[in-house]
Amino acid sequence: MFNAPYPIEVLPEILRNAIFDVGHATQAPIPLVAAGALTAMSLASQHSANVELPIGKIIPINLFVLTCAPSGERKSTVDKLFMKPFYDAEKLSEALLDDEINKYESKNAVWTEQKKSLKRILSAAAKDGDLKLAESTQAELDIHNQRKPIAPKSTQYILRDATPEAVSWHLYSKTPSAGLISDEGGLILNGRAMADLPMLNGYWDGTDVYVNRRDDSSFVSRDKSLTFSIAVQEKSLSKFVNDPNSIARDCGYLARCLFSYPVSTQGQRFLHTSAAPELANLKLFQNRTAQILSSSDSILTDKQVLTFSHDAKNEWVRYANMVESFMSPGACYSDVRDGASKSAEQAARLAALFHIYENKTGAITFEIMCKATTLANWYLNEFSRCFSKPKVTQEMHDAMKIHEWLIARYCDRQEFVTKVNLILKYGPNSTRNAMRLKKALATLMSVGGIQLLLDPSTGTNLVQLNINALQYNPYISY
């Protein structure tokens, strides 16, 4: 499957224009830039809403984003631009924290002295046998304990190299919404953070996450929101996926990720002397992110549940059924069923985020749903392109056999040119058939492995081995 261009034209205007701004400023690959934007959308919105699927199931709207990119692709620069509202919010929280701590310590000191006084009264009443005073004091003490001042907490939205347990503890004890985000994903994928993939899956699914410890500090992380977004180099990703002990595919972790492997722009990022771009569209996106973040931080009630319009439901069902039909044996998604099975749900999450960022009210529209299914399908095809098993046709297999035979003949005889009839007679067994040989030679020529020649003096068909074929395998892409 070829590397299809990112469908940026279908994205909502506020998202599309911000990606254009950052793409122009950084000259990073568009899918990598889009990953940064989607990460910001997810982190800002995830704790304010859920979305109800047309089948009645209510799911979270947070995203897991995984981008395969080499070092130097400017992922960190892209992240800094899109994550600015979160860094600003964290700095503001830190600035206000000292004052809040002073207020807390004063209130807690008063609360502590009042508790000591009540306990002294309770102890004296028990010693004197004054049952009525003891009961009333105990009731007052119970109420007092419920009014214990709450220690202020600094706001930290972005976590780096953390274990699943540390992520869960942060969400449980500090902020109910955070993102595990890194441009050095190899440290995470092949480090401690991947020690418990099912725990991370629980945050994508929206289920309770149980953390069991040997001591008495076990806890349940309930109704918490996690965005997961990393960039990883190919070598680290390959180690993570292909390790014999890896359960990345089996447990469904990779299937939950919006995965992309963009074509690098390195070697094409030329400097120019024009004025630095103003990034006006990025600023609009940042402002909207800050607005949503501020709104979601102030929400203490249950999350709102977004729903679809009638036409949007039909579009979601159409897409889900289309993907399902392509999961049948031999169909294009038959060997990536893990990713395909999550694609319709990814589309619903994307639609909800588009709806929120466009500041829409009411049900999610058909137009937004179409944008979301188009984008979800791009990510599914990218997942299939990178993780599906190679599909080698008979012509490809025969061509590879002939290619190997020609190289072996050259190494033995130092001959670049071979008669076609000689291959038909002495070549690989599978190609000792005129029609199969013809198709295999045409395939081999199409990838530059050989040239087909004609001896004008004898009319003999010849095959000339490409000298470059001795340095590389032209079928590597298969």
XYZ file of N, CA and C in Angstrom, residues 47 150-151 153-154 156 159 163-178 199 203 208-211 213 216-226:
123
model
N -11.234 15.707 29.586
C -11.922 15.588 30.877
C -13.223 16.372 30.937
N -7.975 20.912 52.523
C -7.329 20.128 51.468
C -6.066 20.845 51.021
N -4.966 20.122 51.018
C -3.693 20.721 50.621
C -3.728 21.087 49.137
N -2.560 21.634 45.306
C -1.728 20.803 44.434
C -1.319 21.606 43.201
N -0.082 21.454 42.826
C 0.361 22.115 41.602
C -0.235 21.374 40.413
N -0.022 19.783 36.898
C 0.946 19.249 35.935
C 0.183 18.422 34.908
N 3.308 14.661 31.512
C 4.227 13.728 32.154
C 5.216 13.225 31.107
N 6.354 5.455 34.804
C 5.799 4.109 34.767
C 4.279 4.194 34.742
N 3.597 3.143 34.295
C 2.135 3.151 34.358
C 1.617 3.409 35.768
N 2.294 2.846 36.771
C 1.847 3.065 38.150
C 2.006 4.524 38.556
N 3.121 5.155 38.122
C 3.336 6.567 38.445
C 2.303 7.446 37.748
N 1.960 7.090 36.522
C 0.912 7.825 35.798
C -0.406 7.717 36.544
N -0.748 6.495 36.956
C -2.004 6.277 37.669
C -2.026 7.026 38.998
N -0.901 7.019 39.716
C -0.845 7.732 40.996
C -0.994 9.234 40.798
N -0.389 9.759 39.746
C -0.523 11.191 39.445
C -1.987 11.548 39.174
N -2.645 10.731 38.360
C -4.042 10.997 38.035
C -4.940 10.844 39.259
N -4.607 9.905 40.123
C -5.417 9.647 41.318
C -5.230 10.725 42.384
N -3.980 11.172 42.574
C -3.689 12.033 43.719
C -3.478 13.504 43.379
N -3.279 13.842 42.105
C -2.952 15.226 41.763
C -3.952 15.814 40.780
N -3.809 15.517 39.505
C -4.739 16.069 38.510
C -5.476 14.935 37.808
N -6.785 15.060 37.596
C -7.560 13.975 36.980
C -7.370 13.862 35.481
N -6.595 14.785 34.907
C -6.393 14.781 33.465
C -4.937 15.113 33.169
N -4.279 14.270 32.369
C -2.864 14.506 32.064
C -2.513 13.833 30.744
N -2.779 -1.693 31.672
C -3.143 -0.565 32.531
C -3.363 0.687 31.693
N -7.067 3.338 30.366
C -7.344 4.769 30.255
C -7.936 5.118 28.896
N -12.123 1.574 35.067
C -11.407 1.792 36.311
C -10.046 1.095 36.234
N -9.010 1.763 36.716
C -7.663 1.195 36.708
C -7.262 0.880 38.146
N -7.050 -0.398 38.427
C -6.704 -0.854 39.773
C -5.191 -0.996 39.891
N -4.629 -0.368 40.914
C -3.198 -0.476 41.184
C -3.037 -1.162 42.528
N -0.793 -2.762 45.441
C 0.531 -2.701 46.043
C 0.610 -3.666 47.210
N -0.498 -1.105 52.210
C -1.906 -0.713 52.284
C -2.238 0.482 51.387
N -1.340 0.827 50.457
C -1.560 2.020 49.639
C -2.135 1.710 48.252
N -2.739 0.555 48.080
C -3.394 0.249 46.812
C -4.527 1.244 46.576
N -4.835 1.493 45.302
C -5.867 2.477 45.001
C -6.515 2.160 43.661
N -7.624 2.845 43.397
C -8.351 2.708 42.139
C -8.388 4.066 41.458
N -7.865 4.138 40.245
C -7.914 5.372 39.460
C -9.198 5.335 38.642
N -10.177 6.111 39.074
C -11.515 6.054 38.493
C -11.883 7.394 37.847
N -12.454 7.313 36.645
C -12.897 8.505 35.910
C -11.750 9.497 35.717
N -10.599 8.987 35.315
C -9.444 9.829 35.009
C -9.198 9.801 33.504
N -8.490 10.825 32.998
C -8.291 10.962 31.552
C -6.814 11.052 31.225
N -6.389 10.260 30.246
C -4.985 10.245 29.849
C -4.853 10.329 28.332
